[in-house]
PDB file of C-alpha atoms and ligand atoms in Angstrom:
ATOM      1  CA  MET A   1       0.000   0.000   0.000  1.00 88.00           C
ATOM      2  CA  LEU A   2       2.947   2.381   0.600  1.00 98.00           C
ATOM      3  CA  HIS A   3       5.209   1.286  -2.254  1.00 97.00           C
ATOM      4  CA  GLY A   4       7.184   4.206  -3.668  1.00 97.00           C
ATOM      5  CA  LYS A   5       6.609   6.359  -0.574  1.00 98.00           C
ATOM      6  CA  VAL A   6       9.401   7.751   1.595  1.00 98.00           C
ATOM      7  CA  ALA A   7       8.724   8.075   5.337  1.00 98.00           C
ATOM      8  CA  ILE A   8      10.662   9.606   8.211  1.00 99.00           C
ATOM      9  CA  VAL A   9      10.229   8.311  11.765  1.00 99.00           C
ATOM     10  CA  THR A  10      11.905  10.377  14.486  1.00 99.00           C
ATOM     11  CA  GLY A  11      12.713   8.342  17.568  1.00 98.00           C
ATOM     12  CA  GLY A  12      12.430   5.223  15.404  1.00 98.00           C
ATOM     13  CA  ALA A  13      15.223   3.295  17.121  1.00 98.00           C
ATOM     14  CA  ILE A  14      13.075   1.615  19.782  1.00 98.00           C
ATOM     15  CA  GLY A  15       9.556   1.537  21.203  1.00 98.00           C
ATOM     16  CA  ILE A  16       6.571   2.951  19.345  1.00 98.00           C
ATOM     17  CA  GLY A  17       8.813   4.521  16.683  1.00 98.00           C
ATOM     18  CA  ALA A  18      10.571   1.240  15.864  1.00 98.00           C
ATOM     19  CA  ALA A  19       7.230  -0.586  15.628  1.00 98.00           C
ATOM     20  CA  THR A  20       5.974   2.179  13.313  1.00 99.00           C
ATOM     21  CA  ALA A  21       9.085   2.016  11.118  1.00 99.00           C
ATOM     22  CA  LYS A  22       8.667  -1.764  10.769  1.00 98.00           C
ATOM     23  CA  ILE A  23       5.011  -1.568   9.700  1.00 98.00           C
ATOM     24  CA  LEU A  24       5.704   1.287   7.258  1.00 98.00           C
ATOM     25  CA  ALA A  25       8.496  -0.758   5.683  1.00 98.00           C
ATOM     26  CA  ALA A  26       6.366  -3.925   5.608  1.00 98.00           C
ATOM     27  CA  GLN A  27       3.799  -1.922   3.625  1.00 98.00           C
ATOM     28  CA  GLY A  28       6.468  -0.973   1.089  1.00 98.00           C
ATOM     29  CA  ALA A  29       7.700   2.462   2.224  1.00 98.00           C
ATOM     30  CA  THR A  30      11.361   3.439   2.327  1.00 98.00           C
ATOM     31  CA  VAL A  31      11.841   4.403   5.962  1.00 98.00           C
ATOM     32  CA  VAL A  32      14.390   6.893   7.285  1.00 98.00           C
ATOM     33  CA  ILE A  33      14.922   6.616  11.030  1.00 99.00           C
ATOM     34  CA  GLY A  34      16.180   9.765  12.750  1.00 98.00           C
ATOM     35  CA  ASP A  35      17.367   9.169  16.305  1.00 98.00           C
ATOM     36  CA  ILE A  36      20.108   9.888  18.838  1.00 98.00           C
ATOM     37  CA  ASN A  37      20.462   6.186  19.684  1.00 98.00           C
ATOM     38  CA  GLN A  38      22.659   5.058  16.808  1.00 98.00           C
ATOM     39  CA  GLN A  39      23.189   1.503  18.013  1.00 98.00           C
ATOM     40  CA  ALA A  40      19.492   0.707  18.473  1.00 98.00           C
ATOM     41  CA  ALA A  41      18.555   2.540  15.275  1.00 98.00           C
ATOM     42  CA  LEU A  42      21.040   0.480  13.257  1.00 98.00           C
ATOM     43  CA  GLN A  43      19.631  -2.710  14.816  1.00 98.00           C
ATOM     44  CA  THR A  44      16.117  -1.675  13.796  1.00 98.00           C
ATOM     45  CA  THR A  45      17.162  -0.817  10.239  1.00 98.00           C
ATOM     46  CA  GLU A  46      18.942  -4.189  10.048  1.00 98.00           C
ATOM     47  CA  GLN A  47      15.799  -6.009  11.241  1.00 98.00           C
ATOM     48  CA  ILE A  48      13.759  -4.196   8.586  1.00 98.00           C
ATOM     49  CA  ARG A  49      16.269  -5.068   5.865  1.00 98.00           C
ATOM     50  CA  SER A  50      16.368  -8.719   6.869  1.00 98.00           C
ATOM     51  CA  ALA A  51      12.581  -8.739   6.380  1.00 98.00           C
ATOM     52  CA  ASP A  52      13.174  -7.383   2.823  1.00 98.00           C
ATOM     53  CA  GLY A  53      12.210  -3.809   3.762  1.00 98.00           C
ATOM     54  CA  HIS A  54      14.000  -0.564   2.925  1.00 98.00           C
ATOM     55  CA  ALA A  55      15.340   1.353   5.913  1.00 98.00           C
ATOM     56  CA  LEU A  56      18.078   3.918   6.464  1.00 98.00           C
ATOM     57  CA  PHE A  57      19.448   5.686   9.527  1.00 98.00           C
ATOM     58  CA  GLN A  58      20.264   9.371   9.758  1.00 98.00           C
ATOM     59  CA  PRO A  59      21.611  10.626  13.109  1.00 98.00           C
ATOM     60  CA  CYS A  60      19.234  13.280  14.438  1.00 98.00           C
ATOM     61  CA  ASP A  61      18.806  15.028  17.758  1.00 99.00           C
ATOM     62  CA  VAL A  62      15.428  16.739  17.534  1.00 98.00           C
ATOM     63  CA  ARG A  63      16.768  19.469  19.852  1.00 98.00           C
ATOM     64  CA  ASN A  64      18.888  20.653  16.917  1.00 98.00           C
ATOM     65  CA  GLU A  65      17.072  22.435  14.124  1.00 98.00           C
ATOM     66  CA  ALA A  66      19.909  21.717  11.686  1.00 98.00           C
ATOM     67  CA  ASP A  67      19.649  17.977  12.403  1.00 98.00           C
ATOM     68  CA  ILE A  68      15.976  17.999  11.455  1.00 98.00           C
ATOM     69  CA  GLN A  69      16.649  19.993   8.303  1.00 98.00           C
ATOM     70  CA  ALA A  70      19.359  17.470   7.382  1.00 98.00           C
ATOM     71  CA  LEU A  71      16.984  14.579   8.137  1.00 98.00           C
ATOM     72  CA  VAL A  72      14.344  15.977   5.766  1.00 98.00           C
ATOM     73  CA  GLN A  73      17.003  16.654   3.124  1.00 98.00           C
ATOM     74  CA  PHE A  74      18.265  13.074   3.477  1.00 98.00           C
ATOM     75  CA  ALA A  75      14.732  11.751   2.897  1.00 98.00           C
ATOM     76  CA  LEU A  76      14.320  13.979  -0.178  1.00 98.00           C
ATOM     77  CA  GLU A  77      17.507  12.450  -1.583  1.00 98.00           C
ATOM     78  CA  GLN A  78      15.811   9.029  -1.302  1.00 97.00           C
ATOM     79  CA  GLY A  79      13.123  10.212  -3.740  1.00 95.00           C
ATOM     80  CA  GLY A  80      10.823  12.554  -1.815  1.00 96.00           C
ATOM     81  CA  LEU A  81       9.016  12.916   1.482  1.00 98.00           C
ATOM     82  CA  ASP A  82       5.506  11.510   1.689  1.00 98.00           C
ATOM     83  CA  ILE A  83       5.154  10.652   5.375  1.00 99.00           C
ATOM     84  CA  MET A  84       6.566  12.329   8.501  1.00 99.00           C
ATOM     85  CA  ILE A  85       6.116  10.669  11.884  1.00 99.00           C
ATOM     86  CA  ASN A  86       7.162  13.055  14.665  1.00 99.00           C
ATOM     87  CA  ASN A  87       7.504  10.468  17.421  1.00 98.00           C
ATOM     88  CA  ALA A  88      10.727  11.185  19.361  1.00 98.00           C
ATOM     89  CA  GLY A  89       9.927  12.093  22.941  1.00 98.00           C
ATOM     90  CA  ILE A  90      10.870  11.844  26.590  1.00 97.00           C
ATOM     91  CA  GLY A  91       8.815  11.813  29.777  1.00 96.00           C
ATOM     92  CA  GLY A  92      11.032  14.035  31.932  1.00 96.00           C
ATOM     93  CA  GLN A  93      11.535  13.903  35.692  1.00 95.00           C
ATOM     94  CA  PRO A  94       8.258  13.287  37.534  1.00 93.00           C
ATOM     95  CA  ALA A  95       7.365  16.186  39.884  1.00 96.00           C
ATOM     96  CA  PRO A  96       4.388  18.425  40.546  1.00 98.00           C
ATOM     97  CA  LEU A  97       4.538  21.649  38.524  1.00 98.00           C
ATOM     98  CA  HIS A  98       5.343  23.838  41.541  1.00 98.00           C
ATOM     99  CA  LEU A  99       8.459  21.726  42.198  1.00 98.00           C
ATOM    100  CA  THR A 100       9.493  21.188  38.563  1.00 98.00           C
ATOM    101  CA  GLU A 101      13.108  22.201  37.940  1.00 98.00           C
ATOM    102  CA  ASN A 102      13.540  24.764  35.175  1.00 98.00           C
ATOM    103  CA  HIS A 103      16.070  22.600  33.344  1.00 98.00           C
ATOM    104  CA  ASN A 104      13.578  19.692  33.310  1.00 98.00           C
ATOM    105  CA  TRP A 105      10.836  21.983  31.991  1.00 98.00           C
ATOM    106  CA  GLN A 106      13.130  23.262  29.235  1.00 98.00           C
ATOM    107  CA  ARG A 107      14.484  19.843  28.254  1.00 98.00           C
ATOM    108  CA  VAL A 108      11.000  18.318  27.879  1.00 98.00           C
ATOM    109  CA  LEU A 109       9.699  21.314  25.923  1.00 98.00           C
ATOM    110  CA  ASP A 110      12.773  21.300  23.654  1.00 98.00           C
ATOM    111  CA  ILE A 111      12.358  17.631  22.701  1.00 98.00           C
ATOM    112  CA  ASP A 112       8.610  17.059  22.930  1.00 98.00           C
ATOM    113  CA  LEU A 113       7.338  20.379  21.556  1.00 99.00           C
ATOM    114  CA  THR A 114       9.994  22.359  19.687  1.00 99.00           C
ATOM    115  CA  GLY A 115      11.366  19.162  18.119  1.00 99.00           C
ATOM    116  CA  VAL A 116       7.899  18.352  16.774  1.00 99.00           C
ATOM    117  CA  PHE A 117       7.477  21.961  15.581  1.00 99.00           C
ATOM    118  CA  TRP A 118      10.670  21.727  13.517  1.00 99.00           C
ATOM    119  CA  GLY A 119       9.687  18.275  12.255  1.00 99.00           C
ATOM    120  CA  GLN A 120       6.268  19.492  11.144  1.00 99.00           C
ATOM    121  CA  LYS A 121       7.671  22.756   9.760  1.00 99.00           C
ATOM    122  CA  TYR A 122      10.412  21.296   7.571  1.00 99.00           C
ATOM    123  CA  ALA A 123       8.394  18.263   6.475  1.00 99.00           C
ATOM    124  CA  SER A 124       5.544  20.593   5.447  1.00 98.00           C
ATOM    125  CA  GLN A 125       7.938  22.783   3.455  1.00 98.00           C
ATOM    126  CA  ALA A 126       9.373  19.728   1.680  1.00 98.00           C
ATOM    127  CA  MET A 127       5.902  18.368   0.899  1.00 98.00           C
ATOM    128  CA  LEU A 128       4.797  21.765  -0.427  1.00 98.00           C
ATOM    129  CA  ALA A 129       7.892  21.922  -2.641  1.00 97.00           C
ATOM    130  CA  THR A 130       7.248  18.502  -4.173  1.00 95.00           C
ATOM    131  CA  GLY A 131       3.600  19.455  -4.719  1.00 96.00           C
ATOM    132  CA  LYS A 132       2.452  15.876  -4.065  1.00 96.00           C
ATOM    133  CA  GLY A 133       0.903  16.453  -0.641  1.00 98.00           C
ATOM    134  CA  GLY A 134       1.715  14.131   2.214  1.00 98.00           C
ATOM    135  CA  ALA A 135       0.793  12.933   5.676  1.00 99.00           C
ATOM    136  CA  ILE A 136       2.224  14.000   9.019  1.00 99.00           C
ATOM    137  CA  VAL A 137       1.440  12.133  12.222  1.00 99.00           C
ATOM    138  CA  ASN A 138       2.530  13.706  15.496  1.00 99.00           C
ATOM    139  CA  VAL A 139       2.750  11.455  18.539  1.00 99.00           C
ATOM    140  CA  ALA A 140       1.154  13.305  21.458  1.00 99.00           C
ATOM    141  CA  SER A 141      -0.293  11.596  24.572  1.00 98.00           C
ATOM    142  CA  ILE A 142      -3.423  11.435  26.688  1.00 98.00           C
ATOM    143  CA  ALA A 143      -1.282  13.560  29.042  1.00 98.00           C
ATOM    144  CA  GLY A 144      -1.930  16.405  26.599  1.00 98.00           C
ATOM    145  CA  VAL A 145      -5.699  15.907  26.664  1.00 98.00           C
ATOM    146  CA  GLY A 146      -6.379  16.247  30.393  1.00 95.00           C
ATOM    147  CA  GLY A 147      -4.311  17.361  33.372  1.00 95.00           C
ATOM    148  CA  SER A 148      -1.222  15.214  33.914  1.00 94.00           C
ATOM    149  CA  PRO A 149      -0.176  15.342  37.573  1.00 95.00           C
ATOM    150  CA  ASN A 150       3.587  14.984  38.112  1.00 94.00           C
ATOM    151  CA  LEU A 151       4.175  15.179  34.354  1.00 96.00           C
ATOM    152  CA  GLY A 152       3.488  18.893  33.913  1.00 98.00           C
ATOM    153  CA  PRO A 153       6.027  19.809  31.217  1.00 98.00           C
ATOM    154  CA  TYR A 154       5.188  16.615  29.329  1.00 98.00           C
ATOM    155  CA  GLY A 155       1.448  17.360  29.419  1.00 98.00           C
ATOM    156  CA  VAL A 156       2.011  20.956  28.323  1.00 98.00           C
ATOM    157  CA  ALA A 157       4.227  19.834  25.442  1.00 98.00           C
ATOM    158  CA  LYS A 158       1.765  17.165  24.306  1.00 98.00           C
ATOM    159  CA  ALA A 159      -1.195  19.603  24.485  1.00 98.00           C
ATOM    160  CA  GLY A 160       0.913  21.879  22.280  1.00 98.00           C
ATOM    161  CA  VAL A 161       1.521  19.044  19.831  1.00 99.00           C
ATOM    162  CA  ILE A 162      -2.238  18.424  19.515  1.00 98.00           C
ATOM    163  CA  GLN A 163      -2.828  22.146  18.903  1.00 98.00           C
ATOM    164  CA  MET A 164       0.031  22.332  16.387  1.00 98.00           C
ATOM    165  CA  SER A 165      -1.377  19.350  14.486  1.00 99.00           C
ATOM    166  CA  LYS A 166      -4.816  20.957  14.186  1.00 98.00           C
ATOM    167  CA  THR A 167      -3.468  24.365  13.144  1.00 98.00           C
ATOM    168  CA  GLY A 168      -1.127  22.892  10.531  1.00 98.00           C
ATOM    169  CA  ALA A 169      -3.912  20.647   9.250  1.00 99.00           C
ATOM    170  CA  ILE A 170      -6.173  23.630   8.540  1.00 98.00           C
ATOM    171  CA  GLU A 171      -3.364  25.707   7.027  1.00 98.00           C
ATOM    172  CA  LEU A 172      -2.209  22.943   4.678  1.00 98.00           C
ATOM    173  CA  ALA A 173      -5.392  21.025   3.829  1.00 98.00           C
ATOM    174  CA  SER A 174      -5.683  22.755   0.445  1.00 98.00           C
ATOM    175  CA  ALA A 175      -2.168  21.542  -0.403  1.00 98.00           C
ATOM    176  CA  GLY A 176      -3.150  17.918   0.221  1.00 98.00           C
ATOM    177  CA  ILE A 177      -1.089  17.667   3.392  1.00 98.00           C
ATOM    178  CA  ARG A 178      -2.909  15.864   6.209  1.00 99.00           C
ATOM    179  CA  ILE A 179      -1.767  16.297   9.809  1.00 99.00           C
ATOM    180  CA  ASN A 180      -3.086  14.270  12.724  1.00 99.00           C
ATOM    181  CA  ALA A 181      -2.137  13.609  16.332  1.00 99.00           C
ATOM    182  CA  VAL A 182      -2.109  10.234  18.069  1.00 99.00           C
ATOM    183  CA  CYS A 183      -2.611  10.255  21.842  1.00 98.00           C
ATOM    184  CA  PRO A 184      -1.514   6.982  23.417  1.00 98.00           C
ATOM    185  CA  GLY A 185      -2.127   6.032  26.995  1.00 97.00           C
ATOM    186  CA  TRP A 186       0.297   3.858  28.968  1.00 96.00           C
ATOM    187  CA  THR A 187       2.266   1.722  26.545  1.00 97.00           C
ATOM    188  CA  GLU A 188       4.939  -0.882  27.293  1.00 95.00           C
ATOM    189  CA  THR A 189       8.157   0.910  26.292  1.00 95.00           C
ATOM    190  CA  ALA A 190      11.415   2.125  27.808  1.00 91.00           C
ATOM    191  CA  ILE A 191       9.837   5.509  28.537  1.00 88.00           C
ATOM    192  CA  LEU A 192       8.123   3.917  31.586  1.00 85.00           C
ATOM    193  CA  GLU A 193      11.352   2.444  32.993  1.00 83.00           C
ATOM    194  CA  GLY A 194      11.748   5.219  35.564  1.00 75.00           C
ATOM    195  CA  PHE A 195       8.496   4.275  37.317  1.00 79.00           C
ATOM    196  CA  GLU A 196       8.400   1.952  40.364  1.00 81.00           C
ATOM    197  CA  PRO A 197       6.755  -1.495  39.903  1.00 83.00           C
ATOM    198  CA  SER A 198       3.970  -0.340  42.257  1.00 87.00           C
ATOM    199  CA  ALA A 199       3.298   2.596  39.923  1.00 84.00           C
ATOM    200  CA  HIS A 200       3.047   0.160  36.989  1.00 85.00           C
ATOM    201  CA  GLU A 201       0.468  -1.859  38.917  1.00 90.00           C
ATOM    202  CA  ARG A 202      -1.525   1.290  39.684  1.00 89.00           C
ATOM    203  CA  MET A 203      -1.436   2.268  36.017  1.00 89.00           C
ATOM    204  CA  ILE A 204      -2.752  -1.129  34.932  1.00 94.00           C
ATOM    205  CA  ARG A 205      -5.520  -1.058  37.545  1.00 94.00           C
ATOM    206  CA  SER A 206      -6.628   2.326  36.185  1.00 93.00           C
ATOM    207  CA  ILE A 207      -6.998   1.022  32.606  1.00 97.00           C
ATOM    208  CA  PRO A 208     -10.442  -0.437  31.779  1.00 97.00           C
ATOM    209  CA  LEU A 209      -8.829  -3.071  29.507  1.00 98.00           C
ATOM    210  CA  LYS A 210      -6.541  -3.984  32.471  1.00 97.00           C
ATOM    211  CA  ARG A 211      -3.282  -3.922  30.553  1.00 97.00           C
ATOM    212  CA  MET A 212      -0.932  -1.472  28.908  1.00 97.00           C
ATOM    213  CA  GLY A 213      -0.882  -0.987  25.169  1.00 98.00           C
ATOM    214  CA  THR A 214       1.861  -2.494  23.040  1.00 98.00           C
ATOM    215  CA  PRO A 215       4.064  -0.454  20.689  1.00 98.00           C
ATOM    216  CA  GLN A 216       2.586  -2.503  17.834  1.00 98.00           C
ATOM    217  CA  GLU A 217      -0.974  -1.427  18.699  1.00 98.00           C
ATOM    218  CA  ILE A 218      -0.018   2.263  18.728  1.00 98.00           C
ATOM    219  CA  ALA A 219       2.031   1.887  15.550  1.00 99.00           C
ATOM    220  CA  GLU A 220      -0.912   0.325  13.673  1.00 98.00           C
ATOM    221  CA  LEU A 221      -2.942   3.503  14.304  1.00 99.00           C
ATOM    222  CA  ILE A 222      -0.059   5.794  13.334  1.00 99.00           C
ATOM    223  CA  VAL A 223       0.474   3.961  10.045  1.00 98.00           C
ATOM    224  CA  PHE A 224      -3.262   3.930   9.305  1.00 98.00           C
ATOM    225  CA  LEU A 225      -3.363   7.726   9.687  1.00 98.00           C
ATOM    226  CA  ALA A 226      -0.280   8.083   7.465  1.00 98.00           C
ATOM    227  CA  SER A 227      -1.744   5.865   4.741  1.00 98.00           C
ATOM    228  CA  PRO A 228      -4.166   6.612   1.874  1.00 97.00           C
ATOM    229  CA  ALA A 229      -6.817   4.650   3.832  1.00 98.00           C
ATOM    230  CA  ALA A 230      -7.108   7.757   6.046  1.00 98.00           C
ATOM    231  CA  SER A 231      -7.477  10.160   3.102  1.00 98.00           C
ATOM    232  CA  PHE A 232     -10.435  12.051   4.670  1.00 98.00           C
ATOM    233  CA  ILE A 233      -8.866  12.393   8.123  1.00 98.00           C
ATOM    234  CA  THR A 234      -7.007  15.550   9.027  1.00 99.00           C
ATOM    235  CA  GLY A 235      -6.744  17.775  12.099  1.00 98.00           C
ATOM    236  CA  ALA A 236      -7.890  14.920  14.329  1.00 98.00           C
ATOM    237  CA  GLU A 237      -6.611  13.714  17.688  1.00 98.00           C
ATOM    238  CA  TYR A 238      -6.900   9.972  18.130  1.00 98.00           C
ATOM    239  CA  ILE A 239      -6.942   8.577  21.647  1.00 98.00           C
ATOM    240  CA  ILE A 240      -5.660   5.013  22.029  1.00 98.00           C
ATOM    241  CA  ASP A 241      -5.540   4.224  25.729  1.00 98.00           C
ATOM    242  CA  GLY A 242      -7.447   1.075  26.691  1.00 98.00           C
ATOM    243  CA  GLY A 243     -10.345   3.243  27.842  1.00 98.00           C
ATOM    244  CA  ILE A 244      -8.775   5.462  30.546  1.00 97.00           C
ATOM    245  CA  THR A 245     -10.003   8.791  29.187  1.00 96.00           C
ATOM    246  CA  SER A 246     -13.541   7.435  28.779  1.00 95.00           C
ATOM    247  CA  MET A 247     -13.855   7.055  32.569  1.00 91.00           C
TER     248      MET A 247
HETATM  249  N1  LIG B 301       5.081   4.671  26.253  1.00 85.22           N
HETATM  250  C1  LIG B 301       4.021   5.387  26.652  1.00 85.22           C
HETATM  251  O1  LIG B 301       3.348   5.050  27.650  1.00 85.22           O
HETATM  252  C2  LIG B 301       3.606   6.609  25.873  1.00 85.22           C
HETATM  253  C3  LIG B 301       2.345   7.160  26.140  1.00 85.22           C
HETATM  254  C4  LIG B 301       1.956   8.290  25.434  1.00 85.22           C
HETATM  255  C5  LIG B 301       2.794   8.860  24.482  1.00 85.22           C
HETATM  256  N2  LIG B 301       4.017   8.302  24.251  1.00 85.22           N
HETATM  257  C6  LIG B 301       4.863   8.971  23.257  1.00 85.22           C
HETATM  258  O2  LIG B 301       5.289   8.062  22.274  1.00 85.22           O
HETATM  259  C7  LIG B 301       6.513   8.518  21.690  1.00 85.22           C
HETATM  260  C8  LIG B 301       7.498   7.365  21.665  1.00 85.22           C
HETATM  261  O3  LIG B 301       7.787   7.000  22.999  1.00 85.22           O
HETATM  262  P1  LIG B 301       8.130   5.511  23.448  1.00 85.22           P
HETATM  263  O4  LIG B 301       7.187   5.159  24.525  1.00 85.22           O
HETATM  264  O5  LIG B 301       8.280   4.629  22.253  1.00 85.22           O
HETATM  265  O6  LIG B 301       9.532   5.810  24.155  1.00 85.22           O
HETATM  266  P2  LIG B 301      10.982   5.140  23.993  1.00 85.22           P
HETATM  267  O7  LIG B 301      11.775   5.714  25.092  1.00 85.22           O
HETATM  268  O8  LIG B 301      10.836   3.652  23.881  1.00 85.22           O
HETATM  269  O9  LIG B 301      11.477   5.688  22.580  1.00 85.22           O
HETATM  270  C9  LIG B 301      11.758   7.048  22.389  1.00 85.22           C
HETATM  271  C10 LIG B 301      12.683   7.192  21.185  1.00 85.22           C
HETATM  272  O10 LIG B 301      12.947   8.587  21.006  1.00 85.22           O
HETATM  273  C11 LIG B 301      14.357   8.747  20.879  1.00 85.22           C
HETATM  274  N3  LIG B 301      14.744  10.088  21.332  1.00 85.22           N
HETATM  275  C12 LIG B 301      14.730  10.590  22.598  1.00 85.22           C
HETATM  276  N4  LIG B 301      15.217  11.833  22.615  1.00 85.22           N
HETATM  277  C13 LIG B 301      15.541  12.136  21.329  1.00 85.22           C
HETATM  278  C14 LIG B 301      16.096  13.282  20.698  1.00 85.22           C
HETATM  279  N5  LIG B 301      16.459  14.365  21.408  1.00 85.22           N
HETATM  280  N6  LIG B 301      16.288  13.249  19.364  1.00 85.22           N
HETATM  281  C15 LIG B 301      15.952  12.143  18.645  1.00 85.22           C
HETATM  282  N7  LIG B 301      15.454  11.031  19.181  1.00 85.22           N
HETATM  283  C16 LIG B 301      15.241  11.032  20.517  1.00 85.22           C
HETATM  284  C17 LIG B 301      14.969   7.650  21.736  1.00 85.22           C
HETATM  285  O11 LIG B 301      16.322   7.401  21.412  1.00 85.22           O
HETATM  286  C18 LIG B 301      14.029   6.486  21.397  1.00 85.22           C
HETATM  287  O12 LIG B 301      14.424   5.837  20.216  1.00 85.22           O
HETATM  288  C19 LIG B 301       6.969   9.705  22.564  1.00 85.22           C
HETATM  289  O13 LIG B 301       6.637  10.909  21.916  1.00 85.22           O
HETATM  290  C20 LIG B 301       6.152   9.528  23.830  1.00 85.22           C
HETATM  291  O14 LIG B 301       5.956  10.736  24.507  1.00 85.22           O
HETATM  292  C21 LIG B 301       4.446   7.190  24.918  1.00 85.22           C
END
């Protein structure tokens, strides 16, 4: 379904991004992974290649504007840019907002908000230049939908990502560029490693489906939104959380 398309996945080395890169490649896309974790990213590209997919790695720290510009340029050199998945993100140090350290606030905003802004900005410019339209999926979180106690900077950044997706979607709809946000709930990835086992148990108890999501489940939704099957969907925020936000 995605043969001939070129896709970028930021933070595609592990977790939700790696699962997304694998499905995109399995559907025929050439996937460019941009990440700071070179070793894991190369492992993921190798796994994709050994399954007969096309994958490349371009080092990219989303805190650096020039890295993102180079990532987009690298994708264009592979034949174009049809799909941009702005997925790279961190959780930050858990603390209530009134005790959040300024450097933690800034670090989370730099990666989770400004990094997505640059990803959306330069991918949009590239898609406008090719004139073929495209699809951008920004990975937000349910933390950006409601209040997110002890994850203040993260929630603020993710709320910003949802807003940025909607604004860009309206601005670029006439150019055939669709932009959507995916809002996962708790998902089994390394991002949760900092939490105590008791916190994991509390999280699972709070989920109506009584388990966390898998990276594969989140990735399936991301790829659907990036694919022609979602051709009438833009400016939407998709919650995928095992039912938490419906409570
Ligand atoms: N796991 C969850 O429960 C959950 C819930 C909601 C939203 N999310 C979001 O999903 C996305 C993926 O997270 P994950 O759970 O797969 O986490 P993860 O820690 O497994 O993967 C994050 C990836 O981003 C990369 N990354 C981190 N900082 C980077 C930077 N500065 N530049 C480039 N790459 C960088 C990491 O190297 C890694 O490959 C994030 O945006 C996260 O906020 C995760």
